[in-house]
CSV table of C-alpha atoms in Angstrom, one decimal:
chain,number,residue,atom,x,y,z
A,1192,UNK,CA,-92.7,-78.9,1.7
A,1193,UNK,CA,-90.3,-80.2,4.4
A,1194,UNK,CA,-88.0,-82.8,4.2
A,1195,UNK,CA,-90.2,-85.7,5.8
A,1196,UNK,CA,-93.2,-84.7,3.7
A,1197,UNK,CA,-90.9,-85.1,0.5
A,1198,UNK,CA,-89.2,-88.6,1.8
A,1199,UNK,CA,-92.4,-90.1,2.4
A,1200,UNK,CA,-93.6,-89.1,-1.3
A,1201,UNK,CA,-90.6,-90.6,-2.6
A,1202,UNK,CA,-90.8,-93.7,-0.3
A,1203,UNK,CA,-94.5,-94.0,-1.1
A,1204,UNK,CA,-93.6,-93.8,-4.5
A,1205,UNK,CA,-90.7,-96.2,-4.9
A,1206,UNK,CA,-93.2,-98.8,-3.1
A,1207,UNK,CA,-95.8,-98.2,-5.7
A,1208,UNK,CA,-93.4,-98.7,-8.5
A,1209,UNK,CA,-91.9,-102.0,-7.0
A,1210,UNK,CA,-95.6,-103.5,-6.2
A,1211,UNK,CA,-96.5,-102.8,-9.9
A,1212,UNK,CA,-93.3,-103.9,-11.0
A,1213,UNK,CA,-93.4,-107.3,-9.0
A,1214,UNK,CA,-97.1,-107.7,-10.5
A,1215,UNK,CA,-96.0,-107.5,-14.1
A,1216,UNK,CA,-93.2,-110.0,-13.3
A,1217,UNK,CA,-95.4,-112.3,-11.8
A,1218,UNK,CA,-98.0,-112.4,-15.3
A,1219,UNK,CA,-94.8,-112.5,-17.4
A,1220,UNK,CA,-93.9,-115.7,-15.3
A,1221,UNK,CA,-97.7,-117.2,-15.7
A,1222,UNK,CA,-97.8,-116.3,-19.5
A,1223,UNK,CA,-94.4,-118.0,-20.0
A,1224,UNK,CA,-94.3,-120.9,-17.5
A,1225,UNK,CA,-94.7,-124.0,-18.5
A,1226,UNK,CA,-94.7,-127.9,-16.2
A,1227,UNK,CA,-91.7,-128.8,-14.9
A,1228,UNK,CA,-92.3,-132.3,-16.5
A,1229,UNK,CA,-94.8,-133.8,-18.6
A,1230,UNK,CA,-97.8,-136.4,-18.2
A,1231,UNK,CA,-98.9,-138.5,-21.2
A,1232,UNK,CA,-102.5,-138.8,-21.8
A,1233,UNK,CA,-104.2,-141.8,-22.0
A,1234,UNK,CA,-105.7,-142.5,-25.0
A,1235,UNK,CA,-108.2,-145.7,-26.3
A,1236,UNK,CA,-107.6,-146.7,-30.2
A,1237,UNK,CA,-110.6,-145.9,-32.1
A,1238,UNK,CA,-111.5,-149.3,-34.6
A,1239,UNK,CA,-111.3,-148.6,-38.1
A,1240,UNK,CA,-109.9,-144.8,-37.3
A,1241,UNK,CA,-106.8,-143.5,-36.8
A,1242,UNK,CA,-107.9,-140.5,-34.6
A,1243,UNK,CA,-107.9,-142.0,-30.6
A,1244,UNK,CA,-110.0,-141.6,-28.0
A,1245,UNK,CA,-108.5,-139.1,-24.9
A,1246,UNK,CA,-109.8,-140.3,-21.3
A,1247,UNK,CA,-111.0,-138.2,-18.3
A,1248,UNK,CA,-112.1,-140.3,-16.0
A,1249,UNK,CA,-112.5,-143.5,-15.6
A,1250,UNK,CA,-116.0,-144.5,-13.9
A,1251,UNK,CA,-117.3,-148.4,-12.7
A,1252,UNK,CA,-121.0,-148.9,-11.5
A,1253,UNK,CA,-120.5,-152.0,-9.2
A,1254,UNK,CA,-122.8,-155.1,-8.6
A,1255,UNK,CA,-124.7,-154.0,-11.3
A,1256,UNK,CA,-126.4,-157.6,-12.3
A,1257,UNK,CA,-128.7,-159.4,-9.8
A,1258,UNK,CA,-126.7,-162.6,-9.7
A,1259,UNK,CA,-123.4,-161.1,-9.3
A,1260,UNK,CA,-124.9,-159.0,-6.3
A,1261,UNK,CA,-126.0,-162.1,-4.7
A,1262,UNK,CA,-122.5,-163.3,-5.0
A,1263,UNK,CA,-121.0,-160.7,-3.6
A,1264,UNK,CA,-123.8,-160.7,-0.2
A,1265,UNK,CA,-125.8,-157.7,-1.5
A,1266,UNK,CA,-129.6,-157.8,-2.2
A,1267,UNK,CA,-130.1,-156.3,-5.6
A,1268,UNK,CA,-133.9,-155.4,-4.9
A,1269,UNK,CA,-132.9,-152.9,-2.4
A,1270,UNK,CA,-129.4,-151.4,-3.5
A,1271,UNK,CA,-129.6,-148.0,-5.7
A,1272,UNK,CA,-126.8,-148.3,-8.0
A,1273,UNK,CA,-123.0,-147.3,-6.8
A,1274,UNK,CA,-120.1,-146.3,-8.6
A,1275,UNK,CA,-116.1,-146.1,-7.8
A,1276,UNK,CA,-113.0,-144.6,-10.3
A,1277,UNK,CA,-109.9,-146.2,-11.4
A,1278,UNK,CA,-106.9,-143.5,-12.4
A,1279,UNK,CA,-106.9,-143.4,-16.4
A,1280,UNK,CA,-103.3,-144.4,-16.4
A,1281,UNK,CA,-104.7,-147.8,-15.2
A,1282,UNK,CA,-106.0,-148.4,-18.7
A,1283,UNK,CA,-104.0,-151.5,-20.6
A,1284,UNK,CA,-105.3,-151.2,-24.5
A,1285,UNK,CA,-105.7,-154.7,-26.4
A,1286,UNK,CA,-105.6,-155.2,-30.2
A,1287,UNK,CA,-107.9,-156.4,-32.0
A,1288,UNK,CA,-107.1,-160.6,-32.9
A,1289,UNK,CA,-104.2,-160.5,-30.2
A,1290,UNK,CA,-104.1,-161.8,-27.0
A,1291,UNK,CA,-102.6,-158.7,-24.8
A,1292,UNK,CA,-100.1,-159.8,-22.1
A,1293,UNK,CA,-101.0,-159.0,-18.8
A,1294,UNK,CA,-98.7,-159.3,-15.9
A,1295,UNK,CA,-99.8,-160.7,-12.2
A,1296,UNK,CA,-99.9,-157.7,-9.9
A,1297,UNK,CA,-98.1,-157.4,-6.7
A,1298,UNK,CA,-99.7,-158.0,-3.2
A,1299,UNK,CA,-102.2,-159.9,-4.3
A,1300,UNK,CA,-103.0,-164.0,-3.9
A,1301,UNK,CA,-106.4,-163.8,-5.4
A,1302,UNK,CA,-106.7,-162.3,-9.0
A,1303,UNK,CA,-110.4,-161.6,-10.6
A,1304,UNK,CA,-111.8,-160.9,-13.5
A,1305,UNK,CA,-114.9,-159.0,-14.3
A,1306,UNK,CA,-116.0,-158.7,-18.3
A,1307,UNK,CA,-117.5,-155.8,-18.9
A,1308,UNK,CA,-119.1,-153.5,-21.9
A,1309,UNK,CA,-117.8,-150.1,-21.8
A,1310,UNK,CA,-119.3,-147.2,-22.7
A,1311,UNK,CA,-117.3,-144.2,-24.2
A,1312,UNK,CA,-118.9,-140.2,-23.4
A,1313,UNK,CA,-118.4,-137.8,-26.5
A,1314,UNK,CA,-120.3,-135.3,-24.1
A,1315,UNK,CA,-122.0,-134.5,-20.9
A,1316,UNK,CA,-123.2,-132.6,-18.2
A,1317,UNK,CA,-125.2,-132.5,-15.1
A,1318,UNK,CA,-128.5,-134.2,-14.3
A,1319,UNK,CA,-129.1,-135.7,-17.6
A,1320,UNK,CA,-132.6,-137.1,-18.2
A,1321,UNK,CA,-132.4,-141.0,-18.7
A,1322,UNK,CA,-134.1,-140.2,-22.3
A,1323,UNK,CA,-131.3,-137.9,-23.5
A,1324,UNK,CA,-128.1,-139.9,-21.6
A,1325,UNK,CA,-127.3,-142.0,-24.9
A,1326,UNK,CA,-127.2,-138.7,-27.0
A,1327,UNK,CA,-123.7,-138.4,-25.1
A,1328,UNK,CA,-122.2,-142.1,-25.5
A,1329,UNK,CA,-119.5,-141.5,-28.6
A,1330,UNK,CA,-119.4,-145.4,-28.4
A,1331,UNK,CA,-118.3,-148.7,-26.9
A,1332,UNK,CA,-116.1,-151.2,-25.9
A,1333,UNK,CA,-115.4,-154.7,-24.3
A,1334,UNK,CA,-113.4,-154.5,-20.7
A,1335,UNK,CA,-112.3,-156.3,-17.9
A,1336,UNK,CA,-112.2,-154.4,-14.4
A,1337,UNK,CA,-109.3,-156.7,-13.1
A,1338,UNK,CA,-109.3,-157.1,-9.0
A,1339,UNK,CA,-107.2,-158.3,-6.2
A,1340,UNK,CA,-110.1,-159.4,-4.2
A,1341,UNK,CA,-108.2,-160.4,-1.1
A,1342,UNK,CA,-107.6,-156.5,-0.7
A,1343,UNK,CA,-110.7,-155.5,-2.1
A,1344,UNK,CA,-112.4,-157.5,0.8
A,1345,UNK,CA,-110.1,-156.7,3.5
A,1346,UNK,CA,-110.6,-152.9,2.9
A,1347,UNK,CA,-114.4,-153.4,3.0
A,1348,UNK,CA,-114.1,-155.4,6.5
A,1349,UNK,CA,-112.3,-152.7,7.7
A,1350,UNK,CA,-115.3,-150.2,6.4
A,1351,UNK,CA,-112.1,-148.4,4.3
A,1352,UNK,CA,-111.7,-147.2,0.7
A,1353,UNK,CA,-111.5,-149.7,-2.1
A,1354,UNK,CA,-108.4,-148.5,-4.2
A,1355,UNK,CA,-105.9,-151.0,-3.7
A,1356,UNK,CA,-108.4,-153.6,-4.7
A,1357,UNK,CA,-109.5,-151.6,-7.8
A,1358,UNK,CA,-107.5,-148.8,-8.8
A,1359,UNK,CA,-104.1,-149.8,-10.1
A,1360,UNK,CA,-101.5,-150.4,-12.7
A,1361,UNK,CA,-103.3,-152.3,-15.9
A,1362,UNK,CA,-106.4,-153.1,-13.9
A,1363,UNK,CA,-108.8,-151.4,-16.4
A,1364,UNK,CA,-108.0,-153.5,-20.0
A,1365,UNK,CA,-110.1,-152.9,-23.1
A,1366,UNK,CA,-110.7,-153.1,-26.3
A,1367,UNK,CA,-111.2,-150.8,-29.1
A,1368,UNK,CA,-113.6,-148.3,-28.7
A,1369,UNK,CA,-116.2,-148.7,-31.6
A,1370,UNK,CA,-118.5,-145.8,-32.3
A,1371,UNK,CA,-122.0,-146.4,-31.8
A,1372,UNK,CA,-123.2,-144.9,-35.0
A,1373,UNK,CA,-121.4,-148.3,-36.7
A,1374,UNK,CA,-122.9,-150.5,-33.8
A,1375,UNK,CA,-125.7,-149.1,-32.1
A,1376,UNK,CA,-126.8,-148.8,-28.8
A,1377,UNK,CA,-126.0,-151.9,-26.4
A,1378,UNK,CA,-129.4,-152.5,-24.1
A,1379,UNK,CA,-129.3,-157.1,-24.7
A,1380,UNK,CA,-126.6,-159.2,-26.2
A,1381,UNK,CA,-124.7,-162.1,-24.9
A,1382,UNK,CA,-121.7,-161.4,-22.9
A,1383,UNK,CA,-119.3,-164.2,-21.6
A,1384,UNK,CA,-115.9,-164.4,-19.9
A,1385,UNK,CA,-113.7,-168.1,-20.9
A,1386,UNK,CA,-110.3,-169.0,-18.8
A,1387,UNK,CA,-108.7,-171.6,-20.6
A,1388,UNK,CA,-111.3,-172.3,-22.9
A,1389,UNK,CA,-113.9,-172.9,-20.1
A,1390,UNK,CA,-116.5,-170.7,-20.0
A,1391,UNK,CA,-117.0,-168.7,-16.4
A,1392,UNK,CA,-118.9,-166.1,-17.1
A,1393,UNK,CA,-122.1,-166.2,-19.4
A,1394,UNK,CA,-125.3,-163.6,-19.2
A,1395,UNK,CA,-127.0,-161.0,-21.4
A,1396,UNK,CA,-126.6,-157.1,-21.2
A,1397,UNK,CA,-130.6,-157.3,-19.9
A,1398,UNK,CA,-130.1,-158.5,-17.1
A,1399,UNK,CA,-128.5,-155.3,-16.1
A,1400,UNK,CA,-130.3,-153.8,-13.0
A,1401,UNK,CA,-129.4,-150.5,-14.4
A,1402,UNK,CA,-128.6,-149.9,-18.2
A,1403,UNK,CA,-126.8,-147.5,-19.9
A,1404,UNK,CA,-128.7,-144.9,-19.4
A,1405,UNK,CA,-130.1,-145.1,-16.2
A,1406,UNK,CA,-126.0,-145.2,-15.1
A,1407,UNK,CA,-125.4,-141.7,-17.4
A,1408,UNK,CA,-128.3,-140.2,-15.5
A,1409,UNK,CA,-127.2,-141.5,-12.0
A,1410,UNK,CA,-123.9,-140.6,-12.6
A,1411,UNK,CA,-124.7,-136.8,-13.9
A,1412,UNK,CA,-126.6,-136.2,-10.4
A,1413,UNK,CA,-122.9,-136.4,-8.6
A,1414,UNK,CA,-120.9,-136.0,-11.1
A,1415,UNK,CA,-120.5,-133.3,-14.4
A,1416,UNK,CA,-120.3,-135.6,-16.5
A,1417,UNK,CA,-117.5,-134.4,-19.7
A,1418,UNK,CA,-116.3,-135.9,-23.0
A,1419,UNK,CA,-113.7,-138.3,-22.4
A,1420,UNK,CA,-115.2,-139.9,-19.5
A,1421,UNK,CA,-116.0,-143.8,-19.7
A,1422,UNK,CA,-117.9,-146.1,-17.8
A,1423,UNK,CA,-117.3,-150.0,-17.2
A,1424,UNK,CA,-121.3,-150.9,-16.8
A,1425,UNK,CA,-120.7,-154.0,-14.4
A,1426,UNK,CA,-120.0,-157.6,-14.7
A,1427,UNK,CA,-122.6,-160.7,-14.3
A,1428,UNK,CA,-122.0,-163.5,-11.5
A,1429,UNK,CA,-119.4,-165.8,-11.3
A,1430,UNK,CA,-116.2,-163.9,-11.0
A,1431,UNK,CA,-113.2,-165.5,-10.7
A,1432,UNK,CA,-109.4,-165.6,-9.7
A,1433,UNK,CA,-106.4,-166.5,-12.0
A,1434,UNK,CA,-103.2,-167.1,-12.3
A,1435,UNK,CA,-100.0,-166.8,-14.4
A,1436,UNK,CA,-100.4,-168.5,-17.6
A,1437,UNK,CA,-104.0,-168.2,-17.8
A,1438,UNK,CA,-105.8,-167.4,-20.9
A,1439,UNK,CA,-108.9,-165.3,-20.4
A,1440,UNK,CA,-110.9,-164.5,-23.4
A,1441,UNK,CA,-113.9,-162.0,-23.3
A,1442,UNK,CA,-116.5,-161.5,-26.2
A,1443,UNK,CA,-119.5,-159.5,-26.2
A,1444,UNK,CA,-122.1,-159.6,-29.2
A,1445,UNK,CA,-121.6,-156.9,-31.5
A,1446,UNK,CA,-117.9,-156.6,-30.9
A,1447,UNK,CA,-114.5,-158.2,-31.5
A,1448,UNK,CA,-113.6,-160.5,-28.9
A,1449,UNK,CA,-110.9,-159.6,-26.3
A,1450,UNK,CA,-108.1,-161.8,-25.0
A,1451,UNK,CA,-105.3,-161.6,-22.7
A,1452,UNK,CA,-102.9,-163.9,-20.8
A,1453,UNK,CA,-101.9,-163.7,-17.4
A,1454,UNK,CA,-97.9,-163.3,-17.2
């Protein structure tokens, strides 16, 4: 054998050897690496528990009643039902029998509620049949899907995405989730928003242009649906701004009220 056959076989070699060295290293380093940092997860108290609910996602349906979508210059008669997300870090929890502080965003000069009931997924999956979409709700809970609406509007003018109007800090706030084999299944009940004692908002869960289920379903053709994942079901008409010092107090039937002040 000469000389260049014999370097070559050792040159091969040694490259071998390194590229199956350098692929053991590289598992090692997956099987021991580990985040640089950590992020919480958000979590939902669970009433009467003390296990907690984990969140995925966050999911809204909106113009969901007929009024509200008359409101806001959409005809209900004609408009399949649409949904946006809010990140689940956005979620503010409120006790039970307290009234939750809840500070005025920035960039904002008009501040809405929306009171909402919100329904908690134990399970999911894609393209769920209307008639099987409650078999996945663990339970529910009464919410406000807070809004700067100057944003929110001047984003839509400009045919851009929502987000700043929607999606930030605190602007998903909420009750206790309560599971629905204690309460049931929320299709009709009387749900109302007060601000200082004066009532705002005041409608019934039937008058929902798409319930419950019908969103599950409508969602699972988009999305795979998972546990973890809740949905705020829409609000009824007459949404509102407020302002610091403002006491808005939420109740649903079936549930605890919900309260917080504007700080």
């Amino acid at each position: 054998m000469s000389n260049v056959d014999r370097r070559t076989i050792l040159a091969t070699g040694a490259l071998a050897l390194a590229g199956t060295a350098a692929q053991v290293g590289t598992a090692a380093a997956q099987v021991g690496s580990k985040s640089i940092f950590s992020v919480g997860t958000t979590t939902i108290p669970i009433a009467g528990e003390t296990d907690v609910f984990p969140v995925r996602r966050i999911y809204c349906i909106g113009r969901n009643y007929a009024a509200h979508a008359r409101e806001m210059g959409s005809d209900p008669n004609r408009e399949p039902p649409f949904f946006f997300q809010k990140p689940t870090d956005a979620i503010q929890n409120v006790a039970i029998g307290t009234v939750g502080d809840h500070p005025y965003p920035s960039l904002t000069k008009n501040y809405h509620y929306e009171v909402e009931l919100v329904a908690a997924l134990k399970s999911g999956g894609t393209k769920i049949p209307v008639e099987q979409a409650l078999d996945h709700v663990y339970g529910y809970a009464l919410g406000l899907d807070m809004t700067r609406r100057d944003l929110q509007r001047a984003m839509g003018d400009e045919k851009k995405p929502w987000e700043i109007g929607k999606s930030f800090d605190r602007s998903a706030v909420l009750g206790p989730i309560h599971p629905a084999t204690k309460t049931g299944h929320f299709t009709k009940g009387a749900i109302s928003l007060a601000v200082n004692g004066t009532v705002k908002q005041n409608s019934d869960l039937r008058n929902m242009i798409w319930n419950v289920a019908e969103q599950i379903a409508k969602l699972s053709e988009a999305f795979e649906l998972k546990a973890g994942d809740i949905i705020y079901s829409g609000t009824p008409e007459n949404v509102g701004p407020v302002v610091k010092g403002d006491v808005v107090l939420c109740k649903l039937e079936g549930l605890p009220d919900m309260s917080i002040r504007i700080t």
